[in-house]
Amino acid sequence: MNLRKFVAQDSTEVISWFSTEKESLLWGGWMFGWPLSETEMVNRSQLPEVEFLVLSSGNDKLGFIELQHISETEIRLCRVVINPEYRGLGYGRALIALSIAEVRKREQFKIATLAVFAENVAAYNCYKSYGFISVDKEPKFREFNGQKWPLLQMETAL
């Protein structure tokens, strides 16, 4: 199992992991539209402040994560997802561990942050088990289709 850089061809499989608009929103908000757009995903992957990484084993794509450079010392974990075929097997925690290890190699970052929707209990518990703690920061919700979804902000020191 390894973490590798995203390539444009990965977008087809990653977006196939979402079968409903709600699943897509829980993962990435409106970032890639609905239905999810490969073009939007590939375009975002080319931004200088963003890194897309894929957790893989051989030819199998197990998961995906976006690392967003917020400042010289802060990196944000975004759009974390595990391929539905591999959920519940510890790959979420492995993806977070490998991502944090990659970030620590760079030595410039002092803090990793993320946000998770309150209803995404499995993801929240995964982050918490890795040492992320809830912090009182904005935003505290996102609005989708006229509904406010509570959002939890978390961070861990690197």
Short mmCIF file of N, CA, C and O in Angstrom, two decimals, residues 67 75 96-110 112 130-132 156-158:
data_model
loop_
_atom_site.label_atom_id
_atom_site.label_comp_id
_atom_site.label_asym_id
_atom_site.label_seq_id
_atom_site.Cartn_x
_atom_site.Cartn_y
_atom_site.Cartn_z
N LEU A 67 -4.66 17.63 -0.23
CA LEU A 67 -3.90 18.44 0.72
C LEU A 67 -3.91 19.86 0.19
O LEU A 67 -3.50 20.11 -0.95
N ILE A 75 -1.38 23.07 6.79
CA ILE A 75 -1.88 22.28 5.67
C ILE A 75 -3.24 21.73 6.06
O ILE A 75 -3.48 21.41 7.23
N ILE A 96 -4.90 8.59 6.34
CA ILE A 96 -4.55 9.74 7.17
C ILE A 96 -3.10 9.61 7.65
O ILE A 96 -2.32 10.56 7.57
N ALA A 97 -2.72 8.43 8.13
CA ALA A 97 -1.36 8.22 8.63
C ALA A 97 -0.31 8.48 7.55
O ALA A 97 0.69 9.17 7.79
N LEU A 98 -0.52 7.93 6.37
CA LEU A 98 0.43 8.12 5.28
C LEU A 98 0.48 9.59 4.83
O LEU A 98 1.55 10.11 4.50
N SER A 99 -0.67 10.24 4.81
CA SER A 99 -0.72 11.66 4.42
C SER A 99 0.03 12.52 5.43
O SER A 99 0.81 13.40 5.04
N ILE A 100 -0.20 12.28 6.71
CA ILE A 100 0.50 13.05 7.75
C ILE A 100 2.01 12.77 7.68
O ILE A 100 2.82 13.69 7.80
N ALA A 101 2.39 11.53 7.46
CA ALA A 101 3.81 11.20 7.33
C ALA A 101 4.44 11.95 6.15
O ALA A 101 5.56 12.47 6.26
N GLU A 102 3.71 12.03 5.04
CA GLU A 102 4.19 12.77 3.87
C GLU A 102 4.36 14.26 4.21
O GLU A 102 5.38 14.87 3.87
N VAL A 103 3.40 14.83 4.89
CA VAL A 103 3.46 16.25 5.25
C VAL A 103 4.62 16.50 6.21
O VAL A 103 5.33 17.50 6.08
N ARG A 104 4.82 15.60 7.16
CA ARG A 104 5.90 15.78 8.15
C ARG A 104 7.28 15.78 7.50
O ARG A 104 8.21 16.43 8.00
N LYS A 105 7.44 15.08 6.40
CA LYS A 105 8.74 15.06 5.69
C LYS A 105 9.14 16.46 5.25
O LYS A 105 10.32 16.74 5.08
N ARG A 106 8.19 17.30 5.02
CA ARG A 106 8.46 18.63 4.48
C ARG A 106 8.92 19.61 5.55
O ARG A 106 9.43 20.66 5.23
N GLU A 107 8.65 19.31 6.79
CA GLU A 107 9.11 20.05 7.96
C GLU A 107 8.61 21.48 8.08
O GLU A 107 8.71 22.06 9.15
N GLN A 108 8.08 22.08 7.04
CA GLN A 108 7.62 23.46 7.15
C GLN A 108 6.27 23.57 7.85
O GLN A 108 5.99 24.54 8.54
N PHE A 109 5.45 22.54 7.72
CA PHE A 109 4.11 22.60 8.28
C PHE A 109 4.12 22.25 9.76
O PHE A 109 4.75 21.28 10.17
N LYS A 110 3.41 23.04 10.55
CA LYS A 110 3.36 22.84 12.00
C LYS A 110 2.01 22.33 12.47
O LYS A 110 1.89 21.80 13.57
N ALA A 112 -1.90 20.52 11.04
CA ALA A 112 -2.81 19.99 10.01
C ALA A 112 -4.22 20.23 10.49
O ALA A 112 -4.55 19.97 11.66
N TYR A 130 -6.77 9.40 15.26
CA TYR A 130 -5.43 9.75 14.82
C TYR A 130 -4.86 10.95 15.59
O TYR A 130 -3.73 11.35 15.38
N GLY A 131 -5.64 11.53 16.49
CA GLY A 131 -5.14 12.62 17.32
C GLY A 131 -5.67 13.99 16.97
O GLY A 131 -5.29 14.99 17.58
N PHE A 132 -6.56 14.09 15.98
CA PHE A 132 -7.19 15.37 15.69
C PHE A 132 -8.16 15.70 16.82
O PHE A 132 -8.84 14.80 17.33
N THR A 156 -4.51 19.02 14.38
CA THR A 156 -3.49 18.31 15.13
C THR A 156 -2.15 18.96 14.85
O THR A 156 -1.90 19.44 13.75
N ALA A 157 -1.30 18.98 15.88
CA ALA A 157 0.03 19.50 15.70
C ALA A 157 0.87 18.48 14.93
O ALA A 157 0.66 17.28 15.04
N LEU A 158 1.78 19.00 14.13
CA LEU A 158 2.68 18.11 13.38
C LEU A 158 4.01 18.15 14.08
O LEU A 158 4.90 17.69 14.07
#
